[in-house]
Amino acid sequence: MIIGTPREIKNHEYRVGLTPESVVELVAHGHHVLVETGAGAGIDADDDTYVTAGAEVVETAAEVFARADMVVKVKEPQAAERAMLRPGQILYTYLHLAPDPEQTRDLVKSGAICIAYETVTDAHGGLPLLKPMSQVAGRMSVQAGATTLEKAHGGRGVLLGGVPGVAPAKVCVIGGGVVGFNAAQMAVGLGADVTILDRSPEVLERLGIHFEARAKTRFSNTANLAACVAEADLVIGAVLVAGAAAPKLVTRDMLSTMKRGAVIVDVAIDQGGCFETSHATTHADPTFVVDGIVHYCVANMPGAVARTSTYALNNVTLPHALRIADLGWDAALAADPHLAAGLNVQSGRVVHPAVASALGYENLPKKDADAA
């Protein structure tokens, strides 16, 4: 199979779909790898490194898309990239389709086979291809929140950990999954006063055992959520419904109860965000203010730590990429129902139920390759 990796073109996105080490593995399996020139610059992997690994470096993304049987990326394809997809071509990347009707429409029109990292599952009900970026984003959310709380960045001028004689910042983490757990770990480590909300008694018990007295846990209902948000200096939205749009848990009315200059970091923004007032921002212009509350809603937070993120991502995406390349997409998905859960769009059809429900498409079953 010919596998191609273009340079990412989303604003301040420095990650790359394949590391040189992943190229070595794919070539060892007998596949041919195309890499757009400069694609690895953000992780300090130059073209010569990719050539040494066995890749063919090409000049343009257009050549990658024209020649590749499978395109491996990091972020969802931008409009110019979607226009280059063709029927039967495999796209393997993060998609986050539920809040993005325009992208979904283009992918359906393309006829491509679109496998989304974020909906691939595992035997334990987890999302293993989303987990490493959730770990990165959770940890980064506290870094970003701490910086945004500084007065020069529009915040309240509060130090997250406080100092002797001055109370630390109050941090409210909404959601106790992978993002929330990692956010809480960082906030606790910096000495903040941390409260984590979740609706699962099992999750709350696990968090309580792990953090003991270093963080508080509360059941996430309307009253507790409103109280936690009102007293927080930093609120981190860490809610995920696999494949579906994130629920809007914090309303605009709640902002009026918050402290002026408090900060919201919406990690769920890839799936539409869990704050009513959120909209996606970029690393170039990461924040905006609504009713005196600073919102940080960067949709590709892990792109800022591209080297860490790329290697963490390739650790979990490469085994599936090898399986797809070795067997073909249809046989690979037939052999692995967890990988099959990653199929979002196939040959002009939306085949993931959460995406179909969110965007009003008929939920159609997957077709066999020979019927596609």
mmCIF file of N, CA, C and O in Angstrom, residues 162-210:
data_model
loop_
_atom_site.group_PDB
_atom_site.id
_atom_site.type_symbol
_atom_site.label_atom_id
_atom_site.label_comp_id
_atom_site.label_asym_id
_atom_site.label_seq_id
_atom_site.Cartn_x
_atom_site.Cartn_y
_atom_site.Cartn_z
ATOM 1 N N GLY A 162 -0.960 29.701 45.149
ATOM 2 C CA GLY A 162 -0.868 30.642 46.254
ATOM 3 C C GLY A 162 0.538 30.712 46.822
ATOM 4 O O GLY A 162 1.499 30.198 46.232
ATOM 5 N N VAL A 163 0.676 31.354 47.964
ATOM 6 C CA VAL A 163 1.935 31.398 48.718
ATOM 7 C C VAL A 163 1.578 31.340 50.196
ATOM 8 O O VAL A 163 0.408 31.507 50.560
ATOM 9 N N PRO A 164 2.541 31.096 51.082
ATOM 10 C CA PRO A 164 2.219 31.073 52.506
ATOM 11 C C PRO A 164 1.498 32.350 52.934
ATOM 12 O O PRO A 164 1.949 33.471 52.666
ATOM 13 N N GLY A 165 0.347 32.198 53.539
ATOM 14 C CA GLY A 165 -0.440 33.338 53.990
ATOM 15 C C GLY A 165 -1.482 33.814 52.993
ATOM 16 O O GLY A 165 -2.322 34.646 53.337
ATOM 17 N N VAL A 166 -1.437 33.283 51.756
ATOM 18 C CA VAL A 166 -2.417 33.656 50.723
ATOM 19 C C VAL A 166 -2.995 32.379 50.129
ATOM 20 O O VAL A 166 -2.243 31.501 49.691
ATOM 21 N N ALA A 167 -4.306 32.282 50.087
ATOM 22 C CA ALA A 167 -4.968 31.046 49.651
ATOM 23 C C ALA A 167 -4.670 30.739 48.187
ATOM 24 O O ALA A 167 -4.521 31.654 47.368
ATOM 25 N N PRO A 168 -4.585 29.467 47.839
ATOM 26 C CA PRO A 168 -4.393 29.089 46.432
ATOM 27 C C PRO A 168 -5.663 29.316 45.632
ATOM 28 O O PRO A 168 -6.748 29.546 46.190
ATOM 29 N N ALA A 169 -5.532 29.236 44.323
ATOM 30 C CA ALA A 169 -6.689 29.351 43.443
ATOM 31 C C ALA A 169 -7.591 28.142 43.600
ATOM 32 O O ALA A 169 -7.136 27.030 43.884
ATOM 33 N N LYS A 170 -8.885 28.368 43.393
ATOM 34 C CA LYS A 170 -9.851 27.271 43.378
ATOM 35 C C LYS A 170 -10.019 26.796 41.940
ATOM 36 O O LYS A 170 -10.296 27.605 41.043
ATOM 37 N N VAL A 171 -9.845 25.504 41.727
ATOM 38 C CA VAL A 171 -9.953 24.915 40.389
ATOM 39 C C VAL A 171 -11.102 23.921 40.377
ATOM 40 O O VAL A 171 -11.154 23.013 41.221
ATOM 41 N N CYS A 172 -12.009 24.095 39.436
ATOM 42 C CA CYS A 172 -13.144 23.192 39.262
ATOM 43 C C CYS A 172 -12.938 22.405 37.971
ATOM 44 O O CYS A 172 -12.841 23.003 36.891
ATOM 45 N N VAL A 173 -12.850 21.087 38.081
ATOM 46 C CA VAL A 173 -12.662 20.224 36.925
ATOM 47 C C VAL A 173 -13.974 19.482 36.668
ATOM 48 O O VAL A 173 -14.418 18.701 37.520
ATOM 49 N N ILE A 174 -14.569 19.721 35.509
ATOM 50 C CA ILE A 174 -15.853 19.100 35.177
ATOM 51 C C ILE A 174 -15.578 17.853 34.346
ATOM 52 O O ILE A 174 -15.213 17.947 33.171
ATOM 53 N N GLY A 175 -15.717 16.705 34.958
ATOM 54 C CA GLY A 175 -15.442 15.435 34.284
ATOM 55 C C GLY A 175 -14.218 14.766 34.868
ATOM 56 O O GLY A 175 -13.149 15.382 34.947
ATOM 57 N N GLY A 176 -14.363 13.499 35.248
ATOM 58 C CA GLY A 176 -13.262 12.790 35.893
ATOM 59 C C GLY A 176 -12.644 11.709 35.034
ATOM 60 O O GLY A 176 -12.044 10.768 35.560
ATOM 61 N N GLY A 177 -12.778 11.834 33.706
ATOM 62 C CA GLY A 177 -12.164 10.875 32.795
ATOM 63 C C GLY A 177 -10.678 11.151 32.616
ATOM 64 O O GLY A 177 -10.023 11.723 33.501
ATOM 65 N N VAL A 178 -10.144 10.797 31.459
ATOM 66 C CA VAL A 178 -8.701 10.926 31.227
ATOM 67 C C VAL A 178 -8.264 12.388 31.292
ATOM 68 O O VAL A 178 -7.275 12.725 31.943
ATOM 69 N N VAL A 179 -8.999 13.268 30.607
ATOM 70 C CA VAL A 179 -8.651 14.695 30.629
ATOM 71 C C VAL A 179 -8.742 15.239 32.043
ATOM 72 O O VAL A 179 -7.822 15.900 32.550
ATOM 73 N N GLY A 180 -9.865 14.989 32.702
ATOM 74 C CA GLY A 180 -10.074 15.529 34.034
ATOM 75 C C GLY A 180 -9.071 15.013 35.051
ATOM 76 O O GLY A 180 -8.575 15.772 35.888
ATOM 77 N N PHE A 181 -8.762 13.725 34.977
ATOM 78 C CA PHE A 181 -7.789 13.136 35.902
ATOM 79 C C PHE A 181 -6.421 13.794 35.734
ATOM 80 O O PHE A 181 -5.760 14.150 36.719
ATOM 81 N N ASN A 182 -5.998 13.964 34.476
ATOM 82 C CA ASN A 182 -4.682 14.565 34.236
ATOM 83 C C ASN A 182 -4.657 16.043 34.594
ATOM 84 O O ASN A 182 -3.655 16.545 35.102
ATOM 85 N N ALA A 183 -5.766 16.746 34.356
ATOM 86 C CA ALA A 183 -5.847 18.142 34.771
ATOM 87 C C ALA A 183 -5.754 18.252 36.289
ATOM 88 O O ALA A 183 -5.024 19.099 36.824
ATOM 89 N N ALA A 184 -6.474 17.390 36.979
ATOM 90 C CA ALA A 184 -6.454 17.428 38.441
ATOM 91 C C ALA A 184 -5.068 17.106 38.987
ATOM 92 O O ALA A 184 -4.610 17.728 39.958
ATOM 93 N N GLN A 185 -4.388 16.144 38.371
ATOM 94 C CA GLN A 185 -3.033 15.817 38.812
ATOM 95 C C GLN A 185 -2.118 17.041 38.746
ATOM 96 O O GLN A 185 -1.361 17.315 39.682
ATOM 97 N N MET A 186 -2.192 17.764 37.641
ATOM 98 C CA MET A 186 -1.330 18.941 37.483
ATOM 99 C C MET A 186 -1.721 20.044 38.467
ATOM 100 O O MET A 186 -0.856 20.673 39.083
ATOM 101 N N ALA A 187 -3.032 20.275 38.603
ATOM 102 C CA ALA A 187 -3.487 21.346 39.495
ATOM 103 C C ALA A 187 -3.132 21.043 40.944
ATOM 104 O O ALA A 187 -2.685 21.927 41.692
ATOM 105 N N VAL A 188 -3.304 19.794 41.352
ATOM 106 C CA VAL A 188 -2.933 19.386 42.707
ATOM 107 C C VAL A 188 -1.424 19.543 42.915
ATOM 108 O O VAL A 188 -0.968 20.042 43.955
ATOM 109 N N GLY A 189 -0.669 19.156 41.886
ATOM 110 C CA GLY A 189 0.788 19.270 41.986
ATOM 111 C C GLY A 189 1.272 20.696 42.145
ATOM 112 O O GLY A 189 2.312 20.939 42.773
ATOM 113 N N LEU A 190 0.510 21.635 41.602
ATOM 114 C CA LEU A 190 0.862 23.051 41.730
ATOM 115 C C LEU A 190 0.315 23.680 43.009
ATOM 116 O O LEU A 190 0.518 24.863 43.254
ATOM 117 N N GLY A 191 -0.397 22.894 43.791
ATOM 118 C CA GLY A 191 -0.872 23.387 45.083
ATOM 119 C C GLY A 191 -2.217 24.058 45.063
ATOM 120 O O GLY A 191 -2.593 24.743 46.036
ATOM 121 N N ALA A 192 -3.003 23.884 43.987
ATOM 122 C CA ALA A 192 -4.317 24.508 43.903
ATOM 123 C C ALA A 192 -5.333 23.779 44.778
ATOM 124 O O ALA A 192 -5.123 22.639 45.204
ATOM 125 N N ASP A 193 -6.432 24.442 45.027
ATOM 126 C CA ASP A 193 -7.575 23.875 45.759
ATOM 127 C C ASP A 193 -8.513 23.286 44.706
ATOM 128 O O ASP A 193 -9.235 24.007 44.025
ATOM 129 N N VAL A 194 -8.508 21.957 44.546
ATOM 130 C CA VAL A 194 -9.118 21.300 43.386
ATOM 131 C C VAL A 194 -10.385 20.545 43.772
ATOM 132 O O VAL A 194 -10.402 19.789 44.750
ATOM 133 N N THR A 195 -11.434 20.750 42.963
ATOM 134 C CA THR A 195 -12.668 19.970 43.080
ATOM 135 C C THR A 195 -12.970 19.345 41.726
ATOM 136 O O THR A 195 -12.925 20.021 40.696
ATOM 137 N N ILE A 196 -13.270 18.044 41.731
ATOM 138 C CA ILE A 196 -13.576 17.315 40.494
ATOM 139 C C ILE A 196 -15.028 16.867 40.558
ATOM 140 O O ILE A 196 -15.464 16.265 41.548
ATOM 141 N N LEU A 197 -15.782 17.138 39.489
ATOM 142 C CA LEU A 197 -17.167 16.703 39.395
ATOM 143 C C LEU A 197 -17.319 15.600 38.363
ATOM 144 O O LEU A 197 -16.730 15.676 37.284
ATOM 145 N N ASP A 198 -18.120 14.594 38.687
ATOM 146 C CA ASP A 198 -18.438 13.539 37.737
ATOM 147 C C ASP A 198 -19.756 12.897 38.158
ATOM 148 O O ASP A 198 -20.162 12.996 39.322
ATOM 149 N N ARG A 199 -20.410 12.240 37.201
ATOM 150 C CA ARG A 199 -21.704 11.620 37.473
ATOM 151 C C ARG A 199 -21.593 10.137 37.819
ATOM 152 O O ARG A 199 -22.572 9.515 38.211
ATOM 153 N N SER A 200 -20.416 9.577 37.673
ATOM 154 C CA SER A 200 -20.239 8.143 37.915
ATOM 155 C C SER A 200 -19.722 7.899 39.336
ATOM 156 O O SER A 200 -18.625 8.351 39.687
ATOM 157 N N PRO A 201 -20.492 7.183 40.162
ATOM 158 C CA PRO A 201 -19.982 6.870 41.505
ATOM 159 C C PRO A 201 -18.670 6.100 41.469
ATOM 160 O O PRO A 201 -17.806 6.303 42.329
ATOM 161 N N GLU A 202 -18.504 5.232 40.467
ATOM 162 C CA GLU A 202 -17.264 4.463 40.365
ATOM 163 C C GLU A 202 -16.078 5.383 40.082
ATOM 164 O O GLU A 202 -14.995 5.226 40.659
ATOM 165 N N VAL A 203 -16.270 6.354 39.176
ATOM 166 C CA VAL A 203 -15.205 7.309 38.871
ATOM 167 C C VAL A 203 -14.874 8.145 40.098
ATOM 168 O O VAL A 203 -13.695 8.367 40.440
ATOM 169 N N LEU A 204 -15.892 8.614 40.800
ATOM 170 C CA LEU A 204 -15.659 9.430 41.988
ATOM 171 C C LEU A 204 -14.915 8.640 43.065
ATOM 172 O O LEU A 204 -14.023 9.180 43.738
ATOM 173 N N GLU A 205 -15.260 7.358 43.196
ATOM 174 C CA GLU A 205 -14.546 6.530 44.172
ATOM 175 C C GLU A 205 -13.082 6.356 43.784
ATOM 176 O O GLU A 205 -12.177 6.470 44.633
ATOM 177 N N ARG A 206 -12.850 6.103 42.492
ATOM 178 C CA ARG A 206 -11.472 5.936 42.022
ATOM 179 C C ARG A 206 -10.661 7.218 42.240
ATOM 180 O O ARG A 206 -9.508 7.172 42.701
ATOM 181 N N LEU A 207 -11.261 8.355 41.930
ATOM 182 C CA LEU A 207 -10.570 9.630 42.122
ATOM 183 C C LEU A 207 -10.315 9.901 43.601
ATOM 184 O O LEU A 207 -9.241 10.387 43.989
ATOM 185 N N GLY A 208 -11.293 9.572 44.445
ATOM 186 C CA GLY A 208 -11.121 9.781 45.881
ATOM 187 C C GLY A 208 -9.995 8.950 46.454
ATOM 188 O O GLY A 208 -9.209 9.426 47.283
ATOM 189 N N ILE A 209 -9.911 7.701 45.998
ATOM 190 C CA ILE A 209 -8.831 6.826 46.472
ATOM 191 C C ILE A 209 -7.481 7.345 46.011
ATOM 192 O O ILE A 209 -6.501 7.352 46.766
ATOM 193 N N HIS A 210 -7.413 7.824 44.747
ATOM 194 C CA HIS A 210 -6.125 8.285 44.214
ATOM 195 C C HIS A 210 -5.665 9.575 44.889
ATOM 196 O O HIS A 210 -4.506 9.675 45.325
#
